[in-house]
Amino acid sequence: MSGVHARGVRRFHFARDVEEALSLLAAYEGRGALLAGGVDLLRSLRVDIEGLIDITRIGLSYTKEARGGLAIGGTTTLTSILESRAAREYGGGILADLLHRVAVPPLRNMATLGGALVSAHPWADIPTALVALGAEVRWQGEKEGRVPVEELYQGPFRGLFRQAVAIEVLLPPWDGAFAYEKVGRTGYDIALLNACCGVGVEGGRIAWARVAVGARPDRGERLPWAEEALIGQRPSQTLWQEVQDLVAKRIEVGDDRRASGAWRREVAGVLVERALARASGRAGM
Amino acid sequence: MKLLFELNGVPQYLDVEPGERLLRLLRRLGMKSVKEGCGTGDCGACTVLVDGRAVRSCLMVAPQVQGRRVLTLEGLGSVDDPHPLQQAFLDAGAVQCGFCTPGMILVAYELLQGNDDPSPEDVRKAIAGNLCRCTGYVKIADAVLLAARWKQEGKWR
Ligand SMILES: Cc1cc2nc3c(=O)[nH]c(=O)nc-3n(C[C@H](O)[C@H](O)[C@H](O)COP(=O)(O)OP(=O)(O)OC[C@H]3O[C@@H](n4cnc5c(N)ncnc54)[C@H](O)[C@@H]3O)c2cc1C
Ligand code: FES
Ligand code: FES
């Protein structure tokens, strides 16, 4: 059981803006932490953390349309994304599909998109979807930058967000639809495996395809060879099954205490097949 | 540090340690309906509403409710004057040991605030994160559906 009291914490700040959050963070020299929903941070707070810097009241909570896609503020709660009109239509309804599978309502009332992006547990749902969707994150630290989430996760991103704020997540427009699949022991348990797939069609043939699988047990990654196998083909149940077999043959999976690699290999194909079938249905194929 | 917030409709202005969990503060203020089951966000026994939304008070520190409205079961009804949801839990036989009950009632309250006519599936999804070791959940779901019916009939507050 975690302590009822975060013993090391000596001060709590409501940052007024990003600049103040960053200067407070710098002043603590590693003994301060940015606090968003707190679901992850306070669940197992490091004992050396002395200062909590709340960033939920600096105007970074919004979901809006941006250049045909979406821009979602770093401290937007998962519930408020679910309730936003702009998010409803995006990617054939992928955000509702995804977020309804993340934890349960009271935790979604607390957890933020930025917190999910940064905590990025290998089994987590949101990173797999962000990678599949080609999301980018805009961040601000000593410098400012914008980076695809897929690229971010290949580098030392935890170090970056010890000195920077995730300002906004940008989701690009897609002419087509996505679907999210997750399997856990119960509806509420974390994923044993998850998958996010998207497809778009032009002139009866698949023009683009995105396939990402997570909790392998490693964090969600795209399977470019599965995407290549789809592009240029005519959408059909037979094609989804061919890709299912291909995924089961080629995907890199491993064992952990939750599931065996052999089980994951088998199930990865099934989840990809289901996600493709649902995504194509939503895209009106 | 100084903390100003509203607890069950009553303004509170008091000193808290910046690292004090909200769960512990609320119990210290006499709100014993707020239980610690797990302390890690998994069980829902510590659920309270902050500005009308259900949250896990074990995963919050007290300063996070600065300027907010907090509702615990004590603010919903009492033994002498139970809220319709509390009465529905009694009538449906949805309470055994009672440890999960405050959290169950508060997530149900949040659900019914936004949805007068929930399906059994909606109810199951709303309470999915609140663990009960006694009832098997069937009567809890029945109680929430009963309360929803009362709400539609105007028996609500
Ligand atoms: C009981 C339980 C069940 C869960 N179930 C699921 C599940 O089913 N699926 C799933 O994917 N996840 C699940 N999670 C994990 C949860 O979704 C994530 O931990 C959550 O999204 C974190 O968001 P937060 O806002 O609470 O982050 P916080 O706890 O506030 O922060 C997490 C980390 O990110 C940093 N941070 C936060 N925001 C920013 C920002 N804008 N810029 C820079 N750094 C930042 C913090 O400093 C901290 O290091 C579960 C967690 C719990 C406790
Ligand atoms: S005590 Fe908070 S969720 Fe269990
Ligand atoms: S009634 Fe005992 S835990 Fe639910």
Coordinates of C-alpha atoms and ligand atoms in Angstrom, one line a residue:
Chain A
M1 CA 0.0 0.0 0.0
S2 CA 1.3 3.4 -0.8
G3 CA 1.6 5.9 2.0
V4 CA -1.3 8.0 3.0
H5 CA 1.0 10.9 3.1
A6 CA 3.5 12.0 0.5
R7 CA 6.2 12.5 3.2
G8 CA 8.9 14.2 1.2
V9 CA 6.6 16.9 -0.2
R10 CA 7.3 20.3 1.3
R11 CA 5.7 22.6 -1.1
F12 CA 2.8 22.7 -3.6
H13 CA 2.6 25.3 -6.4
F14 CA -0.1 26.2 -8.8
A15 CA 2.0 27.3 -11.8
R16 CA 0.5 30.4 -13.5
D17 CA 1.9 29.7 -16.9
V18 CA 4.4 27.4 -18.6
E19 CA 7.3 29.7 -17.9
E20 CA 6.6 29.6 -14.2
A21 CA 6.2 25.8 -14.2
L22 CA 9.6 25.5 -15.9
S23 CA 11.4 27.9 -13.6
L24 CA 10.0 26.2 -10.5
L25 CA 11.0 22.8 -12.0
A26 CA 14.6 24.1 -12.6
A27 CA 14.8 25.6 -9.1
Y28 CA 14.1 22.2 -7.5
E29 CA 17.1 20.7 -9.4
G30 CA 15.4 17.3 -9.9
R31 CA 13.5 17.2 -6.6
G32 CA 10.4 18.8 -8.2
A33 CA 7.7 17.2 -10.4
L34 CA 5.1 18.5 -12.7
L35 CA 1.6 17.3 -11.5
A36 CA -1.2 16.9 -13.9
G37 CA -3.9 14.3 -13.0
G38 CA -1.6 12.8 -10.5
V39 CA -2.9 9.3 -11.2
D40 CA 0.6 8.1 -12.0
L41 CA 2.8 10.5 -10.1
L42 CA 1.0 10.2 -6.7
R43 CA 0.4 6.5 -7.0
S44 CA 4.1 5.9 -6.4
L45 CA 5.6 9.3 -5.6
R46 CA 9.4 9.2 -5.5
V47 CA 10.6 9.9 -1.9
D48 CA 13.0 12.5 -3.0
I49 CA 10.3 14.8 -4.5
E50 CA 10.0 18.0 -2.4
G51 CA 7.9 20.2 -4.7
L52 CA 4.8 19.5 -6.7
I53 CA 4.0 21.9 -9.5
D54 CA 0.4 21.7 -10.6
I55 CA 0.0 22.6 -14.3
T56 CA -3.7 21.9 -14.6
R57 CA -4.7 25.6 -14.2
I58 CA -2.5 27.2 -17.0
G59 CA -5.0 27.1 -19.9
L60 CA -3.8 23.8 -21.5
S61 CA -7.1 22.0 -21.3
Y62 CA -8.9 22.1 -24.6
T63 CA -9.8 19.9 -27.6
K64 CA -10.2 21.8 -30.9
E65 CA -10.0 21.3 -34.6
A66 CA -6.7 22.3 -36.2
R67 CA -5.9 22.1 -39.9
G68 CA -8.4 19.3 -40.5
G69 CA -7.1 17.3 -37.5
L70 CA -7.2 17.9 -33.8
A71 CA -5.1 19.9 -31.3
I72 CA -5.5 18.7 -27.7
G73 CA -4.0 20.6 -24.8
G74 CA -1.4 18.8 -22.6
T75 CA -3.6 18.9 -19.4
T76 CA -6.9 17.9 -21.0
T77 CA -8.5 15.1 -19.1
L78 CA -9.5 11.9 -20.9
T79 CA -13.1 12.6 -19.9
S80 CA -13.1 16.1 -21.4
I81 CA -11.7 14.7 -24.7
L82 CA -14.5 12.1 -24.7
E83 CA -17.1 14.8 -24.1
S84 CA -15.7 17.2 -26.8
R85 CA -17.6 17.6 -30.0
A86 CA -14.5 18.0 -32.0
A87 CA -13.1 14.6 -30.9
R88 CA -16.2 12.7 -31.7
E89 CA -15.8 12.7 -35.5
Y90 CA -12.1 12.4 -35.6
G91 CA -10.6 9.3 -37.4
G92 CA -14.0 7.6 -37.6
G93 CA -14.6 7.9 -33.8
I94 CA -11.2 6.4 -32.8
L95 CA -10.9 8.6 -29.6
A96 CA -14.1 7.3 -28.1
D97 CA -13.2 3.8 -29.1
L98 CA -9.8 4.2 -27.4
L99 CA -10.6 6.3 -24.3
H100 CA -13.6 4.1 -23.2
R101 CA -11.0 1.3 -22.9
V102 CA -8.6 3.3 -20.7
A103 CA -9.2 2.7 -17.0
V104 CA -12.7 3.7 -15.6
P105 CA -14.6 7.0 -15.4
P106 CA -13.2 8.3 -12.1
L107 CA -9.7 7.8 -13.3
R108 CA -10.5 9.3 -16.7
N109 CA -11.8 12.3 -14.8
M110 CA -8.3 12.8 -13.4
A111 CA -5.8 11.5 -16.0
T112 CA -4.7 13.8 -18.7
L113 CA -3.4 13.3 -22.2
G114 CA 0.0 14.8 -21.4
G115 CA 0.3 12.5 -18.3
A116 CA -0.5 9.5 -20.4
L117 CA 2.0 10.6 -23.1
V118 CA 4.8 11.1 -20.6
S119 CA 4.1 8.1 -18.2
A120 CA 3.9 5.9 -21.3
H121 CA 3.9 2.5 -19.6
P122 CA 4.7 -0.2 -22.2
W123 CA 1.2 -1.8 -21.6
A124 CA -0.6 1.6 -21.8
D125 CA -3.3 2.1 -24.4
I126 CA -2.8 5.7 -25.4
P127 CA 0.8 5.5 -26.7
T128 CA -0.1 2.7 -29.1
A129 CA -2.9 4.8 -30.6
L130 CA -0.8 8.0 -30.7
V131 CA 1.9 6.1 -32.7
A132 CA -0.7 4.7 -35.1
L133 CA -2.4 8.1 -35.6
G134 CA 0.9 9.8 -36.4
A135 CA 0.5 12.2 -33.5
E136 CA 3.0 14.9 -32.8
V137 CA 3.7 16.6 -29.5
R138 CA 4.6 20.3 -29.1
W139 CA 6.8 20.8 -26.0
Q140 CA 8.4 23.7 -24.3
G141 CA 11.5 23.6 -22.1
E142 CA 14.7 25.7 -22.3
K143 CA 14.0 25.4 -26.1
E144 CA 10.7 24.6 -27.8
G145 CA 10.0 21.8 -30.3
R146 CA 7.6 19.6 -32.1
V147 CA 8.2 15.9 -32.6
P148 CA 6.3 12.9 -33.8
V149 CA 5.4 10.7 -30.8
E150 CA 6.7 7.7 -32.7
E151 CA 10.2 9.3 -32.8
L152 CA 9.9 10.6 -29.3
Y153 CA 9.5 7.1 -27.9
Q154 CA 12.6 5.9 -29.7
G155 CA 14.7 8.4 -27.7
P156 CA 15.3 9.4 -24.0
F157 CA 11.8 11.1 -23.7
R158 CA 11.6 10.7 -19.9
G159 CA 14.7 12.9 -19.6
L160 CA 13.2 15.5 -21.9
F161 CA 10.0 15.8 -19.8
R162 CA 11.9 16.3 -16.6
Q163 CA 12.8 19.7 -18.0
A164 CA 9.9 20.4 -20.4
V165 CA 6.2 20.6 -20.5
A166 CA 4.1 18.7 -23.1
I167 CA 2.0 21.6 -24.4
E168 CA -0.2 20.1 -27.0
V169 CA -0.8 16.9 -28.9
L170 CA -1.5 17.3 -32.6
L171 CA -3.4 14.7 -34.5
P172 CA -3.2 14.9 -38.3
P173 CA -6.3 14.6 -40.5
W174 CA -6.9 11.1 -42.1
D175 CA -9.2 10.4 -44.9
G176 CA -10.5 7.1 -43.6
A177 CA -11.0 5.5 -40.2
F178 CA -9.2 3.9 -37.2
A179 CA -10.2 1.3 -34.6
Y180 CA -8.7 0.3 -31.3
E181 CA -8.6 -3.2 -29.8
K182 CA -7.5 -4.3 -26.4
V183 CA -7.4 -7.5 -24.5
G184 CA -7.0 -7.8 -20.7
R185 CA -8.2 -10.3 -18.1
T186 CA -11.2 -8.0 -17.2
G187 CA -12.7 -5.0 -18.9
Y188 CA -10.9 -2.8 -16.3
D189 CA -7.5 -4.5 -16.2
I190 CA -4.5 -3.1 -18.1
A191 CA -3.8 -4.6 -21.6
L192 CA -2.1 -7.9 -22.1
L193 CA -1.9 -6.8 -25.7
N194 CA -3.4 -3.9 -27.7
A195 CA -3.7 -2.8 -31.3
C196 CA -4.7 0.3 -33.3
C197 CA -5.2 0.1 -37.0
G198 CA -6.4 2.6 -39.7
V199 CA -7.2 2.4 -43.4
G200 CA -8.3 4.7 -46.2
V201 CA -9.5 3.8 -49.7
E202 CA -9.3 5.5 -53.0
G203 CA -10.8 4.0 -56.2
G204 CA -11.6 0.7 -54.5
R205 CA -8.0 0.1 -53.3
I206 CA -6.4 0.8 -49.9
A207 CA -4.5 4.1 -50.2
W208 CA -2.9 4.2 -46.8
A209 CA -2.8 1.8 -43.8
R210 CA -1.5 2.1 -40.2
V211 CA -0.9 -0.8 -37.9
A212 CA 0.5 -0.5 -34.4
V213 CA 0.6 -3.1 -31.7
G214 CA 1.5 -2.5 -28.0
A215 CA 2.0 -4.3 -24.7
R216 CA 4.0 -6.9 -26.7
P217 CA 5.1 -6.5 -23.7
D218 CA 7.1 -3.5 -25.2
R219 CA 5.4 -0.2 -25.9
G220 CA 3.3 0.2 -29.1
E221 CA 5.1 0.3 -32.4
R222 CA 4.1 0.4 -36.0
L223 CA 4.5 -2.7 -38.2
P224 CA 5.5 -1.2 -41.5
W225 CA 5.6 -4.6 -43.3
A226 CA 1.9 -5.2 -42.3
E227 CA 1.0 -1.7 -43.7
E228 CA 2.8 -2.4 -46.9
A229 CA 0.9 -5.7 -47.3
L230 CA -2.3 -3.7 -47.2
I231 CA -1.6 -0.7 -49.5
G232 CA -2.8 -1.1 -53.0
Q233 CA -5.0 -4.1 -52.2
R234 CA -8.8 -4.3 -52.4
P235 CA -10.3 -4.3 -48.9
S236 CA -11.9 -7.6 -48.0
Q237 CA -12.2 -10.1 -45.1
T238 CA -9.7 -12.4 -46.9
L239 CA -7.2 -9.6 -46.9
W240 CA -7.6 -8.9 -43.2
Q241 CA -7.1 -12.6 -42.5
E242 CA -3.9 -12.7 -44.7
V243 CA -2.6 -9.8 -42.6
Q244 CA -3.6 -11.6 -39.4
D245 CA -1.4 -14.6 -40.5
L246 CA 1.4 -12.3 -41.5
V247 CA 1.4 -10.5 -38.1
A248 CA 1.3 -13.9 -36.2
K249 CA 4.4 -14.9 -38.2
R250 CA 6.5 -11.8 -38.1
I251 CA 5.7 -9.7 -35.0
E252 CA 8.3 -9.4 -32.3
V253 CA 6.8 -10.3 -29.0
G254 CA 8.1 -11.5 -25.6
D255 CA 7.1 -13.1 -22.3
D256 CA 6.4 -11.3 -19.1
R257 CA 4.6 -12.2 -15.9
R258 CA 1.3 -11.3 -17.5
A259 CA 1.4 -13.4 -20.7
S260 CA 3.6 -15.6 -22.8
G261 CA 5.2 -14.6 -26.1
A262 CA 3.5 -17.5 -27.8
W263 CA 0.1 -16.3 -26.7
R264 CA 0.9 -12.8 -27.7
R265 CA 2.0 -13.9 -31.2
E266 CA -1.3 -15.7 -31.8
V267 CA -3.5 -12.9 -30.3
A268 CA -1.7 -10.0 -32.1
G269 CA -2.9 -11.3 -35.4
V270 CA -6.4 -11.6 -34.1
L271 CA -6.4 -8.0 -32.7
V272 CA -5.1 -6.6 -35.9
E273 CA -7.7 -8.5 -38.0
R274 CA -10.5 -7.2 -35.8
A275 CA -9.2 -3.6 -35.8
L276 CA -8.8 -3.7 -39.6
A277 CA -12.3 -5.1 -40.1
R278 CA -13.9 -2.5 -37.8
A279 CA -11.8 0.4 -39.2
S280 CA -12.8 -0.5 -42.8
G281 CA -16.4 -0.8 -41.8
R282 CA -16.3 2.7 -40.3
A283 CA -14.5 4.1 -43.3
G284 CA -17.5 2.8 -45.3
M285 CA -15.6 0.2 -47.3
Chain B
M1 CA -0.2 25.9 3.6
K2 CA -3.7 27.5 3.6
L3 CA -6.4 25.6 1.8
L4 CA -9.8 27.1 0.9
F5 CA -12.5 24.7 -0.5
E6 CA -16.1 23.8 -0.1
L7 CA -16.9 20.5 1.7
N8 CA -20.5 19.3 1.4
G9 CA -21.6 22.9 0.9
V10 CA -19.7 24.3 3.8
P11 CA -16.6 26.5 3.2
Q12 CA -13.4 25.3 4.8
Y13 CA -10.3 27.4 5.4
L14 CA -7.6 25.5 7.1
D15 CA -3.9 24.5 7.3
V16 CA -2.7 21.4 5.5
E17 CA 0.6 19.8 4.8
P18 CA 1.2 20.1 1.1
G19 CA 1.7 16.4 0.8
E20 CA -1.4 15.3 2.8
R21 CA -3.6 13.0 0.8
L22 CA -7.1 14.3 0.2
L23 CA -8.4 11.0 1.5
R24 CA -6.7 11.6 4.8
L25 CA -7.8 15.2 5.1
L26 CA -11.4 14.3 4.5
R27 CA -11.3 11.6 7.2
R28 CA -9.6 14.0 9.5
L29 CA -12.5 16.3 9.0
G30 CA -14.9 13.6 10.0
M31 CA -15.9 12.3 6.6
K32 CA -15.6 8.6 7.6
S33 CA -17.6 7.4 4.5
V34 CA -14.4 8.0 2.6
K35 CA -12.5 4.6 2.9
E36 CA -9.0 3.5 2.1
G37 CA -9.3 0.2 0.4
C38 CA -6.1 0.0 -1.6
G39 CA -4.4 3.5 -1.6
T40 CA -3.4 2.9 -5.2
G41 CA -6.4 3.9 -7.3
D42 CA -7.6 0.4 -8.0
C43 CA -10.7 -0.1 -5.7
G44 CA -12.8 3.0 -5.7
A45 CA -13.6 2.9 -1.9
C46 CA -12.1 6.4 -1.5
T47 CA -14.3 8.0 -4.3
V48 CA -15.5 11.6 -3.8
L49 CA -16.9 14.1 -6.2
V50 CA -14.8 17.2 -7.0
D51 CA -16.9 19.9 -8.9
G52 CA -19.4 17.1 -9.6
R53 CA -16.9 14.6 -11.1
A54 CA -16.0 11.3 -9.3
V55 CA -12.3 11.1 -8.4
R56 CA -10.0 8.8 -6.3
S57 CA -9.2 10.8 -3.2
C58 CA -6.3 8.4 -2.4
L59 CA -4.5 9.6 -5.6
M60 CA -4.8 13.3 -4.8
V61 CA -3.1 15.6 -2.4
A62 CA -5.2 18.1 -0.5
P63 CA -4.0 21.3 -2.2
Q64 CA -5.4 20.0 -5.5
V65 CA -8.9 20.9 -4.3
Q66 CA -8.0 24.6 -3.8
G67 CA -11.2 26.5 -4.7
R68 CA -13.2 23.4 -5.6
R69 CA -16.4 21.9 -4.4
V70 CA -16.0 18.5 -2.7
L71 CA -18.9 16.2 -2.1
T72 CA -18.7 13.1 0.1
L73 CA -21.6 10.7 1.0
E74 CA -22.2 12.8 4.1
G75 CA -23.2 15.6 1.9
L76 CA -25.7 13.5 -0.1
G77 CA -27.9 12.3 2.8
S78 CA -28.1 11.1 6.3
V79 CA -29.5 8.2 8.3
D80 CA -32.6 10.3 9.2
D81 CA -32.9 11.8 5.7
P82 CA -31.3 9.5 3.1
H83 CA -30.9 10.6 -0.5
P84 CA -33.0 8.6 -2.9
L85 CA -29.9 6.7 -4.1
Q86 CA -29.1 5.7 -0.6
Q87 CA -32.7 4.5 -0.1
A88 CA -32.5 2.6 -3.4
F89 CA -29.4 0.7 -2.2
L90 CA -31.4 -0.3 1.0
D91 CA -34.5 -1.3 -0.9
A92 CA -32.6 -3.3 -3.5
G93 CA -30.5 -5.1 -0.8
A94 CA -27.3 -3.8 -2.4
V95 CA -25.4 -3.4 0.9
Q96 CA -23.6 -6.1 2.8
C97 CA -20.5 -5.1 4.7
G98 CA -20.9 -1.5 3.3
F99 CA -17.2 -0.8 2.7
C100 CA -17.7 -0.2 -1.0
T101 CA -21.1 1.5 -0.7
P102 CA -20.1 5.2 -0.4
G103 CA -18.0 4.9 -3.5
M104 CA -20.6 3.0 -5.4
I105 CA -23.3 5.6 -4.5
L106 CA -21.1 8.5 -5.6
V107 CA -20.1 7.0 -9.0
A108 CA -23.8 6.2 -9.5
Y109 CA -24.7 9.8 -8.5
E110 CA -22.3 11.1 -11.2
L111 CA -23.8 8.8 -13.8
L112 CA -27.4 9.8 -13.0
Q113 CA -26.5 13.5 -13.0
G114 CA -25.7 13.2 -16.7
N115 CA -28.0 10.4 -17.7
D116 CA -31.6 10.0 -16.5
D117 CA -32.2 6.7 -18.3
P118 CA -29.0 4.6 -18.1
S119 CA -29.0 1.1 -19.7
P120 CA -27.9 -1.8 -17.5
E121 CA -24.7 -1.7 -19.6
D122 CA -24.2 2.0 -18.8
V123 CA -24.5 1.2 -15.1
R124 CA -22.1 -1.7 -15.3
K125 CA -19.5 0.6 -17.0
A126 CA -20.0 3.3 -14.5
I127 CA -19.3 1.1 -11.5
A128 CA -16.7 -1.1 -13.2
G129 CA -13.8 0.5 -11.3
N130 CA -15.5 0.1 -7.8
L131 CA -14.7 -3.2 -6.3
C132 CA -17.2 -5.1 -4.0
R133 CA -16.1 -8.2 -2.2
C134 CA -19.5 -9.1 -0.9
T135 CA -22.5 -8.6 -3.2
G136 CA -21.6 -9.9 -6.6
Y137 CA -22.7 -6.5 -8.1
V138 CA -26.1 -7.6 -9.4
K139 CA -28.0 -5.9 -6.6
I140 CA -25.8 -2.8 -6.8
A141 CA -26.7 -2.5 -10.5
D142 CA -30.4 -3.1 -9.6
A143 CA -30.2 -0.3 -7.0
V144 CA -28.8 2.2 -9.5
L145 CA -31.5 1.3 -12.0
L146 CA -34.2 1.7 -9.3
A147 CA -32.8 5.1 -8.4
A148 CA -32.8 6.1 -12.1
R149 CA -36.5 5.2 -12.3
W150 CA -37.2 7.3 -9.2
K151 CA -35.3 10.1 -10.8
Q152 CA -37.5 9.9 -13.9
E153 CA -40.6 10.0 -11.6
G154 CA -39.3 13.2 -10.0
K155 CA -38.4 11.6 -6.7
W156 CA -35.0 13.1 -6.5
R157 CA -33.0 16.0 -5.1
Ligands
LIG1 C1 -5.9 2.1 -11.2 C2 -5.3 2.6 -12.5 C3 -5.7 2.0 -13.7 C4 -5.2 2.4 -14.9 N1 -5.6 1.9 -16.1 C5 -5.1 2.2 -17.3 C6 -5.5 1.7 -18.5 O1 -6.4 0.9 -18.5 N2 -4.9 2.0 -19.6 C7 -3.9 2.9 -19.6 O2 -3.3 3.2 -20.7 N3 -3.4 3.5 -18.5 C8 -4.0 3.2 -17.3 N4 -3.5 3.8 -16.2 C9 -2.5 4.8 -16.3 C10 -3.0 6.2 -16.4 O3 -3.9 6.3 -17.5 C11 -1.9 7.1 -16.7 O4 -1.1 7.0 -15.6 C12 -2.5 8.5 -16.7 O5 -2.9 8.8 -18.0 C13 -1.5 9.5 -16.3 O6 -2.0 10.8 -16.4 P1 -2.0 11.9 -15.3 O7 -2.5 13.2 -15.9 O8 -2.6 11.4 -14.1 O9 -0.4 12.0 -15.1 P2 0.4 12.4 -13.8 O10 0.4 11.3 -12.8 O11 0.0 13.8 -13.3 O12 1.9 12.5 -14.4 C14 2.6 11.4 -14.9 C15 4.0 11.8 -15.3 O13 4.0 12.7 -16.4 C16 4.5 13.9 -16.1 N5 3.7 14.9 -16.7 C17 2.3 15.0 -16.6 N6 1.8 15.9 -17.5 C18 2.9 16.4 -18.1 C19 3.0 17.4 -19.1 N7 2.0 18.1 -19.7 N8 4.3 17.7 -19.5 C20 5.4 17.1 -19.0 N9 5.3 16.1 -18.1 C21 4.1 15.8 -17.6 C22 4.5 14.0 -14.5 O14 5.5 14.8 -14.0 C23 4.7 12.5 -14.2 O15 6.1 12.2 -14.3 C24 -4.1 3.4 -15.0 C25 -3.7 4.0 -13.8 C26 -4.3 3.6 -12.5 C27 -3.8 4.2 -11.3
FES2 S1 -8.4 3.5 -1.8 FE1 -8.5 4.9 -3.5 S2 -9.0 3.5 -5.1 FE2 -8.7 2.2 -3.4
FES3 S1 -20.8 -4.6 0.4 FE1 -18.9 -5.4 1.2 S2 -17.5 -4.7 -0.3 FE2 -19.4 -4.2 -1.2

